[in-house]
mmCIF file of the C-alpha atoms, coordinates in Angstrom:
data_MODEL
# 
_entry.id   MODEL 
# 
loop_
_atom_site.group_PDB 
_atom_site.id 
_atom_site.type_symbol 
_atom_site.label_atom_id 
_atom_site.label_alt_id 
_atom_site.label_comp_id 
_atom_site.label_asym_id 
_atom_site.label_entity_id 
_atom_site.label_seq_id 
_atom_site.pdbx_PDB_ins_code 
_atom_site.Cartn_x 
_atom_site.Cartn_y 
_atom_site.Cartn_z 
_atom_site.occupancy 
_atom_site.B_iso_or_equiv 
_atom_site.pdbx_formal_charge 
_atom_site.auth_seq_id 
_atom_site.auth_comp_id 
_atom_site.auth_asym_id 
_atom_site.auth_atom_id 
_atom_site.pdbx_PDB_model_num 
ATOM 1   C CA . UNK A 1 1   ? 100.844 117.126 119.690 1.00 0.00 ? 1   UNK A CA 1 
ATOM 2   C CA . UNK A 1 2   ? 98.055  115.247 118.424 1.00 0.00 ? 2   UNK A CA 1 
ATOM 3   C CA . UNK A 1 3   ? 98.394  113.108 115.193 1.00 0.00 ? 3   UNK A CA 1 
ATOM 4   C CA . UNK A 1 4   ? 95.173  112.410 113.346 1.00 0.00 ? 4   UNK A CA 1 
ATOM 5   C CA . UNK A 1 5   ? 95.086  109.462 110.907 1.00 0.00 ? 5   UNK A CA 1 
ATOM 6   C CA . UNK A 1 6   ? 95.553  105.749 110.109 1.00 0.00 ? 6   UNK A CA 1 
ATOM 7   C CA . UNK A 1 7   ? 98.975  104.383 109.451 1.00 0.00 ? 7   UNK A CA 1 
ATOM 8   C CA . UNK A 1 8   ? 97.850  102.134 106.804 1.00 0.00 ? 8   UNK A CA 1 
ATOM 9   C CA . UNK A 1 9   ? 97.991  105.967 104.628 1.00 0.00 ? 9   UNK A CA 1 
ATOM 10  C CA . UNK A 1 10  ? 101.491 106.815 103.628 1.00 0.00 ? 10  UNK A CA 1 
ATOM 11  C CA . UNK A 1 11  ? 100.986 110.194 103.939 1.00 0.00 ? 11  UNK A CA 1 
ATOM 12  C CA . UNK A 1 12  ? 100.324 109.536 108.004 1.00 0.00 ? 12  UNK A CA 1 
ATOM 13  C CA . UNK A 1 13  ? 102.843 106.654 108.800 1.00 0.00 ? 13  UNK A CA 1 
ATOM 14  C CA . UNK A 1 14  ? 105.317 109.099 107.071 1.00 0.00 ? 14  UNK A CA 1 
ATOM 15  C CA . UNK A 1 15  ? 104.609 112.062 109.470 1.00 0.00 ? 15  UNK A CA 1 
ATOM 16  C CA . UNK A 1 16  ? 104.670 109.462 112.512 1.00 0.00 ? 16  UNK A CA 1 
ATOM 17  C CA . UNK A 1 17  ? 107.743 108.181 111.385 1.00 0.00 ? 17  UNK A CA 1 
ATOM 18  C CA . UNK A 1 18  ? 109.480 111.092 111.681 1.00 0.00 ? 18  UNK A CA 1 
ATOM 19  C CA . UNK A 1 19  ? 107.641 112.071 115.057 1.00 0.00 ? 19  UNK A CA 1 
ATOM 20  C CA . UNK A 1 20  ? 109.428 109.184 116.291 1.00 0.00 ? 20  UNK A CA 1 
ATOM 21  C CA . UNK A 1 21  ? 112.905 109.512 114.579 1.00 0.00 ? 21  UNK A CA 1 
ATOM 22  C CA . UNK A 1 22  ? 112.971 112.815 116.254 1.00 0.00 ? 22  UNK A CA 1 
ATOM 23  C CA . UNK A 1 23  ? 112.080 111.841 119.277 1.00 0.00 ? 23  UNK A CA 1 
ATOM 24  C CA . UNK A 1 24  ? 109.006 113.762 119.533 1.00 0.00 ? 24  UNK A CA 1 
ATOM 25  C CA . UNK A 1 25  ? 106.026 112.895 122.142 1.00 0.00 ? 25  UNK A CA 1 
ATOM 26  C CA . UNK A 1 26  ? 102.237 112.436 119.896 1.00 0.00 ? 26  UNK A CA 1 
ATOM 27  C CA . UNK A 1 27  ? 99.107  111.256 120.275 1.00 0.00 ? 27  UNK A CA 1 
ATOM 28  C CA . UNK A 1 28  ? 97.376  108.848 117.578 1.00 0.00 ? 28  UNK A CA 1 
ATOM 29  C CA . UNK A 1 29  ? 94.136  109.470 117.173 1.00 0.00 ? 29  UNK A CA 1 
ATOM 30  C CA . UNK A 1 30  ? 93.681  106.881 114.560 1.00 0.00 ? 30  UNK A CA 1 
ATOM 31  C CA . UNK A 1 31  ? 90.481  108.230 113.075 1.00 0.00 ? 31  UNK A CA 1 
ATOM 32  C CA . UNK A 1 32  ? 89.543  107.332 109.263 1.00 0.00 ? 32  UNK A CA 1 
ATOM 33  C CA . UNK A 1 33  ? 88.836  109.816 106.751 1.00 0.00 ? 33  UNK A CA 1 
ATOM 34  C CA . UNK A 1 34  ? 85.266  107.905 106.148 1.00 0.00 ? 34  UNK A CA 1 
ATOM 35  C CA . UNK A 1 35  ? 84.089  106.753 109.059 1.00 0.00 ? 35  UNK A CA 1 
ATOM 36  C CA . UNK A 1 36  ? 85.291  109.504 110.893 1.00 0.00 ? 36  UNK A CA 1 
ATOM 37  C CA . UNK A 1 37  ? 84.904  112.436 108.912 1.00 0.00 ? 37  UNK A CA 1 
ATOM 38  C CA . UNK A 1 38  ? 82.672  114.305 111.226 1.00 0.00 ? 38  UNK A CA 1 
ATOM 39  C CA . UNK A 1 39  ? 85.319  113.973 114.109 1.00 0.00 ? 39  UNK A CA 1 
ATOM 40  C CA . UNK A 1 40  ? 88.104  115.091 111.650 1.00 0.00 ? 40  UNK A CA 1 
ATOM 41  C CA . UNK A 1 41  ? 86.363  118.429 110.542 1.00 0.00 ? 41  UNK A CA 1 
ATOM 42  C CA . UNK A 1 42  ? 86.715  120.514 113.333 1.00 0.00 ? 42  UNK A CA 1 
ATOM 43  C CA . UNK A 1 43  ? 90.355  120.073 112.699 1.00 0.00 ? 43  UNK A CA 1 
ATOM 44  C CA . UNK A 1 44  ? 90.832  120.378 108.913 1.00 0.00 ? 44  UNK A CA 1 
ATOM 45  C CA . UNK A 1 45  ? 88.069  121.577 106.957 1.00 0.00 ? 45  UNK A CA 1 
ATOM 46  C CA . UNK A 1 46  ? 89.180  119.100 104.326 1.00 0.00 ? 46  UNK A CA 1 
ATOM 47  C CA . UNK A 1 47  ? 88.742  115.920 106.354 1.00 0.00 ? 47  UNK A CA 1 
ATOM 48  C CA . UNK A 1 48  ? 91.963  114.816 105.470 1.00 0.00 ? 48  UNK A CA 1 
ATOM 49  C CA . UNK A 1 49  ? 94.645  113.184 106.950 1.00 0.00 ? 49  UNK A CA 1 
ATOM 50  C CA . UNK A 1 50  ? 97.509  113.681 108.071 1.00 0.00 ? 50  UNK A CA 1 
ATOM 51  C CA . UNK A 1 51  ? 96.176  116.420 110.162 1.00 0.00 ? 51  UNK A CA 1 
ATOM 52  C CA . UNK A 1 52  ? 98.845  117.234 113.411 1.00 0.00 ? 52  UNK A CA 1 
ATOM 53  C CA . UNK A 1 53  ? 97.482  119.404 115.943 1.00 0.00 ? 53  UNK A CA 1 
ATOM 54  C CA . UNK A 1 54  ? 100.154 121.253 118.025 1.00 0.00 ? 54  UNK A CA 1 
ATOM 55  C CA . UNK A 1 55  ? 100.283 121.822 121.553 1.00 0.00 ? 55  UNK A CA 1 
ATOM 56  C CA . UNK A 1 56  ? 99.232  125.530 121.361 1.00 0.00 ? 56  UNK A CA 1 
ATOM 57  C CA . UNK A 1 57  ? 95.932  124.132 119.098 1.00 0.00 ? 57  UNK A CA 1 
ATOM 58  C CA . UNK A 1 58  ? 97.459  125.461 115.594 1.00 0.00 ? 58  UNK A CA 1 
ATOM 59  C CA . UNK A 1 59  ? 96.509  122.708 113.274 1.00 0.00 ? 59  UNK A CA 1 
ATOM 60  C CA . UNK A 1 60  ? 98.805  121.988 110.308 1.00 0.00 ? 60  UNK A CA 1 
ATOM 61  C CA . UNK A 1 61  ? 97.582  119.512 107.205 1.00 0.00 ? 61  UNK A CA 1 
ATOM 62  C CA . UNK A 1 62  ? 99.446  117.728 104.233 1.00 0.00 ? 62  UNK A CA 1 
ATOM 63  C CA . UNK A 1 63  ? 102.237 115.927 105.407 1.00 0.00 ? 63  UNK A CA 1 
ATOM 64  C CA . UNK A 1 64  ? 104.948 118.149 103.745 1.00 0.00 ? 64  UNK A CA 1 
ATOM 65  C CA . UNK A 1 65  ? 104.239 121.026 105.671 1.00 0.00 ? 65  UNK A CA 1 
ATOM 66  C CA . UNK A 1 66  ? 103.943 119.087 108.676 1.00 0.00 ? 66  UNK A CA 1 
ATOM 67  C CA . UNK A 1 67  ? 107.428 117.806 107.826 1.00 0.00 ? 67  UNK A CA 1 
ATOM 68  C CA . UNK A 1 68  ? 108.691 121.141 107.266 1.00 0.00 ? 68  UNK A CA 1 
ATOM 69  C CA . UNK A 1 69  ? 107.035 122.379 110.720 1.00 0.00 ? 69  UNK A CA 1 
ATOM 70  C CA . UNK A 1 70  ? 109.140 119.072 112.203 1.00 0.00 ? 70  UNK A CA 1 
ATOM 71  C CA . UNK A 1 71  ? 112.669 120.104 110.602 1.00 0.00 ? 71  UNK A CA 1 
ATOM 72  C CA . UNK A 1 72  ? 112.065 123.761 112.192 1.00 0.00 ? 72  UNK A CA 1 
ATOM 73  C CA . UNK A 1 73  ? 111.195 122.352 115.550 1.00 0.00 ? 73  UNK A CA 1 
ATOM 74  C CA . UNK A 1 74  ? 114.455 120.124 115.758 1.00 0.00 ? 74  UNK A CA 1 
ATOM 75  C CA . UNK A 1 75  ? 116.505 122.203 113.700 1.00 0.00 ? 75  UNK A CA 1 
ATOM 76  C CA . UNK A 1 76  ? 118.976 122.222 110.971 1.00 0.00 ? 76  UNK A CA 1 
ATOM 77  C CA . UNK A 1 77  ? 121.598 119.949 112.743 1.00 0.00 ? 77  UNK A CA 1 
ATOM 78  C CA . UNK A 1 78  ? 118.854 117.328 113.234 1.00 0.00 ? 78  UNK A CA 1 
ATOM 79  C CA . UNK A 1 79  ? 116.577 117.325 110.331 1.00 0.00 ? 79  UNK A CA 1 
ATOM 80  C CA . UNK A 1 80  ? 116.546 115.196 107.966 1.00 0.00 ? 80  UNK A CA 1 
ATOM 81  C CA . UNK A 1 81  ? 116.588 116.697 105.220 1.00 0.00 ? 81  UNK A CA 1 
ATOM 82  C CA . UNK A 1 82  ? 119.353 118.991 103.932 1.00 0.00 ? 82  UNK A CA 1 
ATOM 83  C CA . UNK A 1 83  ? 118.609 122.760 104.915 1.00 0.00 ? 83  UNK A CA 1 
ATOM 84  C CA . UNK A 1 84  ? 119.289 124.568 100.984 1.00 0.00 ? 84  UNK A CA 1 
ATOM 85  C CA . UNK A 1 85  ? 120.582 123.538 98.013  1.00 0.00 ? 85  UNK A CA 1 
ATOM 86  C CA . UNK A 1 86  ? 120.901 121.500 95.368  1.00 0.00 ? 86  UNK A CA 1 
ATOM 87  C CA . UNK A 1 87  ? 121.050 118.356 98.101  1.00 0.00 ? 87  UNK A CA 1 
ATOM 88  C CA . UNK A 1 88  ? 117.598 119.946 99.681  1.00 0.00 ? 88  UNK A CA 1 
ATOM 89  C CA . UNK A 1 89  ? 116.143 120.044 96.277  1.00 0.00 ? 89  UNK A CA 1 
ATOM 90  C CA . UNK A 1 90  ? 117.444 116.233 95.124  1.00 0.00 ? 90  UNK A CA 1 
ATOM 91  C CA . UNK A 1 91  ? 115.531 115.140 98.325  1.00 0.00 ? 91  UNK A CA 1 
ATOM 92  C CA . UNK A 1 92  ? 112.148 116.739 97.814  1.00 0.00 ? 92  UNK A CA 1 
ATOM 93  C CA . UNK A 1 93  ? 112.058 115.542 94.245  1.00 0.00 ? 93  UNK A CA 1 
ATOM 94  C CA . UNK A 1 94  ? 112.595 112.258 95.336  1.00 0.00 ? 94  UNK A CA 1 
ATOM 95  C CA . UNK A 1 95  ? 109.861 112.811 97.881  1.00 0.00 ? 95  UNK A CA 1 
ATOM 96  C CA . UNK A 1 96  ? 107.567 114.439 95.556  1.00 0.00 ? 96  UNK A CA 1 
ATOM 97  C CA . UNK A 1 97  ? 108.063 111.308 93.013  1.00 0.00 ? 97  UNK A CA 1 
ATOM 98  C CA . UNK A 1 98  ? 107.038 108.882 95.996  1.00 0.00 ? 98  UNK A CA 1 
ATOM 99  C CA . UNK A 1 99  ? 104.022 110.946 97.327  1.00 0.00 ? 99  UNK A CA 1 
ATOM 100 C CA . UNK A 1 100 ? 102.765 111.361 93.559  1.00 0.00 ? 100 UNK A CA 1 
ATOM 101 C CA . UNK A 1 101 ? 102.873 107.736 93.355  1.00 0.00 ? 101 UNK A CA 1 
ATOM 102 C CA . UNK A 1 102 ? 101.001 107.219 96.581  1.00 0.00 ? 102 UNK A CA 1 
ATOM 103 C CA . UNK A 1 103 ? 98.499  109.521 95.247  1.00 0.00 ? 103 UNK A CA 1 
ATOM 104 C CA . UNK A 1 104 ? 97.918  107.502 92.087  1.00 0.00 ? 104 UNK A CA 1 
ATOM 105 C CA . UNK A 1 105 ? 98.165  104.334 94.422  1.00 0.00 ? 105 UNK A CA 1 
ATOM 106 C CA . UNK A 1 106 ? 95.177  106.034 96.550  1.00 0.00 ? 106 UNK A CA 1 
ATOM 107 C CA . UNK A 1 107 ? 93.208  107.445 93.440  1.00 0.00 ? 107 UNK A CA 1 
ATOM 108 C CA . UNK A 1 108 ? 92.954  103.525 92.345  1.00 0.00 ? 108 UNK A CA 1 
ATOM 109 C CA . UNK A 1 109 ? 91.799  102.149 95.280  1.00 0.00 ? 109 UNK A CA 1 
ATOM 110 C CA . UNK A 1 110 ? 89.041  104.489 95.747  1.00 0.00 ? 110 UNK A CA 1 
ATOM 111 C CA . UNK A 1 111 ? 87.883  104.012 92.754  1.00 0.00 ? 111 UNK A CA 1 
ATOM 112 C CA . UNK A 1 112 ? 88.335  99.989  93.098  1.00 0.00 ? 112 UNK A CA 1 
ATOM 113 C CA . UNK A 1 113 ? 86.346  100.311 96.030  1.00 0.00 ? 113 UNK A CA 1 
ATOM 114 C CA . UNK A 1 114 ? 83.785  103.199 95.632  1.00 0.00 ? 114 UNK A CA 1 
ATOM 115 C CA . UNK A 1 115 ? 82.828  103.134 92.204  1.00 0.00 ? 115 UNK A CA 1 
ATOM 116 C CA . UNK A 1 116 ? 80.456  100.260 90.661  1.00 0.00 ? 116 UNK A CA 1 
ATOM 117 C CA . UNK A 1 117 ? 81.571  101.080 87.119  1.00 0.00 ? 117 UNK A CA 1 
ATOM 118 C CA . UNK A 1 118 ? 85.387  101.499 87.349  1.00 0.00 ? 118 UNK A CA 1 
ATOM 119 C CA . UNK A 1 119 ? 86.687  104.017 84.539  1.00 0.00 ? 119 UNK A CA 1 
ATOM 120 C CA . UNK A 1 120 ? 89.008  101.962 82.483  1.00 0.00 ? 120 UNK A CA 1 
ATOM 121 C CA . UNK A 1 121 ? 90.862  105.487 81.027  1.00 0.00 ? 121 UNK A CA 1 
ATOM 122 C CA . UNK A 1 122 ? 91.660  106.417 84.345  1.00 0.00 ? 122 UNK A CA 1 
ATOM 123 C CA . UNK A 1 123 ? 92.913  103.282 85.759  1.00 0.00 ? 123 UNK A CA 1 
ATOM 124 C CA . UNK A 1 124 ? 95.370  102.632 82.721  1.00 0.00 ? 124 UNK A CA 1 
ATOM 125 C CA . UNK A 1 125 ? 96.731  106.359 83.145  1.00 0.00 ? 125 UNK A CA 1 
ATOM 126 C CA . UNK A 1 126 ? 97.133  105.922 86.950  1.00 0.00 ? 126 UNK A CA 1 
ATOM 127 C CA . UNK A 1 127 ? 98.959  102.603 86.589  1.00 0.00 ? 127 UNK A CA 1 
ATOM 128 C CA . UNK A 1 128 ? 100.664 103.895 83.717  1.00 0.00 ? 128 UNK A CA 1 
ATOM 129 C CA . UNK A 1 129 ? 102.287 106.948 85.934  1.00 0.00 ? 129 UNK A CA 1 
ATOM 130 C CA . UNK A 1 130 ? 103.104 104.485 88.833  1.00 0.00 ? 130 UNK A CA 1 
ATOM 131 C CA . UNK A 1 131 ? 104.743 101.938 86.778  1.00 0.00 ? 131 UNK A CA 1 
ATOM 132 C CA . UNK A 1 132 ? 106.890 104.610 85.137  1.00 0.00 ? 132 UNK A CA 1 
ATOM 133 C CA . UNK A 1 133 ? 107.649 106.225 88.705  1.00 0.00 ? 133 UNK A CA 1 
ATOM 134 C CA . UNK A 1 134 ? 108.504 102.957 90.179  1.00 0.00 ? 134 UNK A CA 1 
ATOM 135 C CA . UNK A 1 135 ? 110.887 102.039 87.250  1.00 0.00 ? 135 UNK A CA 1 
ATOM 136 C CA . UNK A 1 136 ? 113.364 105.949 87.690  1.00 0.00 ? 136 UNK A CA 1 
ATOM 137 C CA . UNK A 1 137 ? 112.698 104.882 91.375  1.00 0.00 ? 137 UNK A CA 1 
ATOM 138 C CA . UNK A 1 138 ? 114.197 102.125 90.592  1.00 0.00 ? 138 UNK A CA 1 
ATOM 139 C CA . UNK A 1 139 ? 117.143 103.484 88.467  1.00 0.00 ? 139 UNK A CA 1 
ATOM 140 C CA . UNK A 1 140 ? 118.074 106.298 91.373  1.00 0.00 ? 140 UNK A CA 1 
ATOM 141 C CA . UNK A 1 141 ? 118.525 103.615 94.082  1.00 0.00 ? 141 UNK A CA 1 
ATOM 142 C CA . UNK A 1 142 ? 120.264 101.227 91.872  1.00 0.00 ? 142 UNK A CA 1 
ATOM 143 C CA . UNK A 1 143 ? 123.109 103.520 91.579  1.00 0.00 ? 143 UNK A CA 1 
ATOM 144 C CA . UNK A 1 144 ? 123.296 104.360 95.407  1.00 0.00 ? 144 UNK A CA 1 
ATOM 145 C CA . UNK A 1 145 ? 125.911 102.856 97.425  1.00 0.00 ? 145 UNK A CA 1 
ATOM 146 C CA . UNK A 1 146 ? 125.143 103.864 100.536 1.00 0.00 ? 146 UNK A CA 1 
ATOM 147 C CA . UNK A 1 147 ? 122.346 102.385 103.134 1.00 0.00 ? 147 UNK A CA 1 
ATOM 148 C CA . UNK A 1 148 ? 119.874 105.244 102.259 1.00 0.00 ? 148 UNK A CA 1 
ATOM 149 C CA . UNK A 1 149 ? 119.214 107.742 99.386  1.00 0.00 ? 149 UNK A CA 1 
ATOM 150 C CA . UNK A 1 150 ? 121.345 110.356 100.487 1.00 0.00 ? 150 UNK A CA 1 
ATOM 151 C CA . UNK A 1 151 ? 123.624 108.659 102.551 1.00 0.00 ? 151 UNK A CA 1 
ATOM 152 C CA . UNK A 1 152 ? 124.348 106.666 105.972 1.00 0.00 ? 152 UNK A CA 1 
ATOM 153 C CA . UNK A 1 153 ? 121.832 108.425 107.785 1.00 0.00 ? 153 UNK A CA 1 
ATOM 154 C CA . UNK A 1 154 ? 118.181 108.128 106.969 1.00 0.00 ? 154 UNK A CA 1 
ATOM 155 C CA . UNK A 1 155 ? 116.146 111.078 105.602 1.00 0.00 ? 155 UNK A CA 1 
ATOM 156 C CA . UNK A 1 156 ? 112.549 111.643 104.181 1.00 0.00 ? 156 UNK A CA 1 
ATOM 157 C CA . UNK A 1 157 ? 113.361 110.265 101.068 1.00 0.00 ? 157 UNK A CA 1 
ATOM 158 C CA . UNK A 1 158 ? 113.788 107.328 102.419 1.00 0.00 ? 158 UNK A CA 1 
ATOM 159 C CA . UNK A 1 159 ? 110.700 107.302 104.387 1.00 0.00 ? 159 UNK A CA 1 
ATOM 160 C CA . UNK A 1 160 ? 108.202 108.286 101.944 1.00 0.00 ? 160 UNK A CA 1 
ATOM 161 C CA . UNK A 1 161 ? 109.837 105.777 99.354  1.00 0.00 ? 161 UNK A CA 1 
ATOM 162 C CA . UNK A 1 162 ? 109.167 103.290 101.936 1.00 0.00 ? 162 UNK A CA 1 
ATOM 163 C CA . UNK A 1 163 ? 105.725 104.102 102.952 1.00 0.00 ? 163 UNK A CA 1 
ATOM 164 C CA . UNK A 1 164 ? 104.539 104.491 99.816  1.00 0.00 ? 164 UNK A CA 1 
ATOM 165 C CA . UNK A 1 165 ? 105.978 100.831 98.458  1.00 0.00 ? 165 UNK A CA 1 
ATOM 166 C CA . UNK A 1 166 ? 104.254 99.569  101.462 1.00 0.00 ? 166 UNK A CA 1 
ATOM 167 C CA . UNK A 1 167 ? 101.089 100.982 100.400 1.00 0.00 ? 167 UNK A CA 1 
ATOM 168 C CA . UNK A 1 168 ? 101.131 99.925  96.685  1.00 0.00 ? 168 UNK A CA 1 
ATOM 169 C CA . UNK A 1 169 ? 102.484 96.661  97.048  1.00 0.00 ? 169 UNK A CA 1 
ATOM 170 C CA . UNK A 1 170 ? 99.266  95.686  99.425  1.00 0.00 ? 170 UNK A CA 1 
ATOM 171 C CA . UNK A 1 171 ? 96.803  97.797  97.823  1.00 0.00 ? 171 UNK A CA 1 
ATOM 172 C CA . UNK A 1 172 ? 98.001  96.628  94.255  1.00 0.00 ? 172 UNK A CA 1 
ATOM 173 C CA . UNK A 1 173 ? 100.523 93.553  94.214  1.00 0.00 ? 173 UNK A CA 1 
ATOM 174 C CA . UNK A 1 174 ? 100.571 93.504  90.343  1.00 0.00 ? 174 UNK A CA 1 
ATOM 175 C CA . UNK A 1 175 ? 101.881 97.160  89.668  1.00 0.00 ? 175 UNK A CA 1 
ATOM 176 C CA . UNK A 1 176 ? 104.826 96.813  92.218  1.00 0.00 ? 176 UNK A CA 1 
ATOM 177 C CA . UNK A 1 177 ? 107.108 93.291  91.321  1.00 0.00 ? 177 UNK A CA 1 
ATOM 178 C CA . UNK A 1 178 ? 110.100 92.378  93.595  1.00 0.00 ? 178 UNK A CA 1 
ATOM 179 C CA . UNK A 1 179 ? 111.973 91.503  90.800  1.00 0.00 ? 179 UNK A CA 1 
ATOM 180 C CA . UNK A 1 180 ? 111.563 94.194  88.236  1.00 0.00 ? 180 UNK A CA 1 
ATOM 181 C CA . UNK A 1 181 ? 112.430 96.517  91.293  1.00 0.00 ? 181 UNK A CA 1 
ATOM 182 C CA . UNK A 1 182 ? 114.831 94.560  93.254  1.00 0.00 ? 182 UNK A CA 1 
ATOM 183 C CA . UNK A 1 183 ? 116.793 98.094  94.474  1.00 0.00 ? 183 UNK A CA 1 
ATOM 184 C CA . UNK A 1 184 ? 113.732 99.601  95.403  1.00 0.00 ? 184 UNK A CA 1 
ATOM 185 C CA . UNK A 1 185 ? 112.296 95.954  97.337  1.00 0.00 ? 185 UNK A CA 1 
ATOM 186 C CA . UNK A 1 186 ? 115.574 95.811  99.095  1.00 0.00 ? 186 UNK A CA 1 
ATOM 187 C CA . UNK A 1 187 ? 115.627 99.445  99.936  1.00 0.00 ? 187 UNK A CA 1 
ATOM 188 C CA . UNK A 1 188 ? 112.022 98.916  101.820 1.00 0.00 ? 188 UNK A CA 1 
ATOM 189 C CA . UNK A 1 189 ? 112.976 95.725  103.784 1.00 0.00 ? 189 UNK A CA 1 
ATOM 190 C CA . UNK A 1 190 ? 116.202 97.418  105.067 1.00 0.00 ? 190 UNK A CA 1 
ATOM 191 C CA . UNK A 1 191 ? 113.643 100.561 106.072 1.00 0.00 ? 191 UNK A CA 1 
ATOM 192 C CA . UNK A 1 192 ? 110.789 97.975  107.629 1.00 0.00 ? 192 UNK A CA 1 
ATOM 193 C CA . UNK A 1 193 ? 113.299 96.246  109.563 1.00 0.00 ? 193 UNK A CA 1 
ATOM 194 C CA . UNK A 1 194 ? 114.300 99.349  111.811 1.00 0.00 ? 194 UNK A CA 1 
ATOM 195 C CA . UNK A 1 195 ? 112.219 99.217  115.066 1.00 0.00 ? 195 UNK A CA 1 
ATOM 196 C CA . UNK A 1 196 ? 110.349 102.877 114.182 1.00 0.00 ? 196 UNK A CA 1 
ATOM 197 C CA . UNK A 1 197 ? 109.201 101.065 111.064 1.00 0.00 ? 197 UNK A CA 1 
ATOM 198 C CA . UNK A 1 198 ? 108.380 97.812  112.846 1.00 0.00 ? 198 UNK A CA 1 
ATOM 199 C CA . UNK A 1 199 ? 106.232 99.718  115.181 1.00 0.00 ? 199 UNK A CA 1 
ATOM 200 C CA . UNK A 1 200 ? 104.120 102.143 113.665 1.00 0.00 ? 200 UNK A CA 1 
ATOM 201 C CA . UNK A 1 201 ? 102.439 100.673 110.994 1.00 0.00 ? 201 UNK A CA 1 
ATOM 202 C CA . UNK A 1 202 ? 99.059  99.004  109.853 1.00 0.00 ? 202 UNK A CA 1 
ATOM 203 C CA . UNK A 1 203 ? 97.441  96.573  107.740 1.00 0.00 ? 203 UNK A CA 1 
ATOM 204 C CA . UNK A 1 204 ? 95.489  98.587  104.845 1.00 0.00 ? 204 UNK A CA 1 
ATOM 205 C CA . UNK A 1 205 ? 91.827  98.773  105.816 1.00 0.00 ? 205 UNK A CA 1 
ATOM 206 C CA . UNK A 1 206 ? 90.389  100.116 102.515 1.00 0.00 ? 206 UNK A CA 1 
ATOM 207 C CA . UNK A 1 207 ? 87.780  102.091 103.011 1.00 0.00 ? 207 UNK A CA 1 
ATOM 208 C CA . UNK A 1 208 ? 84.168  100.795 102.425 1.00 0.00 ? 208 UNK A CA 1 
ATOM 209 C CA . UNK A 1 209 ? 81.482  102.361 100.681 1.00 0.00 ? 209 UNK A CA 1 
ATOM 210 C CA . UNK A 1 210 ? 78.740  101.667 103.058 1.00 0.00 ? 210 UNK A CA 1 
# 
């Protein structure tokens, strides 16, 4: 399989992640969604990443469909994520909470970065979601016992909760304080310390409008 992406994105370190928890054999091509837009196409129409190209040449996009495609391939037993149920659905919504707060992270840099005349409407209402994400973030873990979200074992909650604090807390170091969110800070170091974590990851390389 063939990864396409930069691990400085959530979205991508989260797939890769999981490509290594499960012990699955990738290739990186660690191509950028502006600079190397025109090598991304032929692949996803929507020069996006993550894009995950499969042995046989299917070509799956959005990282939660390449995450379901990943719980398939290793099965029930394996995944990391419950199969049904209220325990399934507990774990997307976390995951959903933490991608739409990567999103919001993403939306601001870009338009940090790519706009001359930043909209001030948008940036309040995009740091207004992300603070108020962060803070029932913040809530859920500080009621959890146990080393990850759902228990001793680590899932995709955890992941994308991880990635995504990563993200934000280089991209904007004001919206995401250590001590307002001490569960959450805590629940990122004890994911960055695990050697998966410690080895695929990046430095965020915003993008440039040149």
């Amino acid at each position: 399989m063939i990864l396409i992406g930069q691990y400085d994105s959530p979205f991508v370190r989260r797939v890769a992640l999981a490509l290594r928890l499960y012990e699955l054999p990738f290739e990186h091509q660690a191509w950028s969604t502006f600079g190397d837009a025109d090598k991304i196409a032929p692949f996803n129409a929507l020069r996006r990443v993550p894009t995950l190209v499969l042995d046989d040449g299917e070509v799956l996009i959005e990282s939660t469909a390449i995450l379901d495609y990943l719980d398939e391939l290793v099965g029930p037993a394996k995944a990391m994520i419950a199969e049904s149920g209220s325990a399934r659905r507990q774990a997307l919504k976390v995951c959903a909470l933490a991608t739409g707060l990567g999103d919001k992270a993403v939306s601001l840099v870009y338009e940090r970065v790519l706009r001359q005349q930043q909209s001030e409407v948008w940036v309040a209402r995009c740091e207004a979601q992300i603070g108020v994400v962060l803070d029932v973030l913040e809530a859920q873990r500080a009621a959890i016992a146990t080393p990850f979200w759902f228990g001793d074992t680590i899932g995709h909650a955890d992941i994308a909760v991880a990635c995504v604090l990563r993200f934000t807390g280089e991209a904007h170091p004001h919206l995401f304080d250590a001590a307002r969110h001490p569960a959450l800070t805590a629940h990122a170091a004890g994911c960055e310390a695990l050697p998966a974590f410690r080895e695929i990851v990046q430095p965020l390389l915003p993008p440039s409008p040149e």
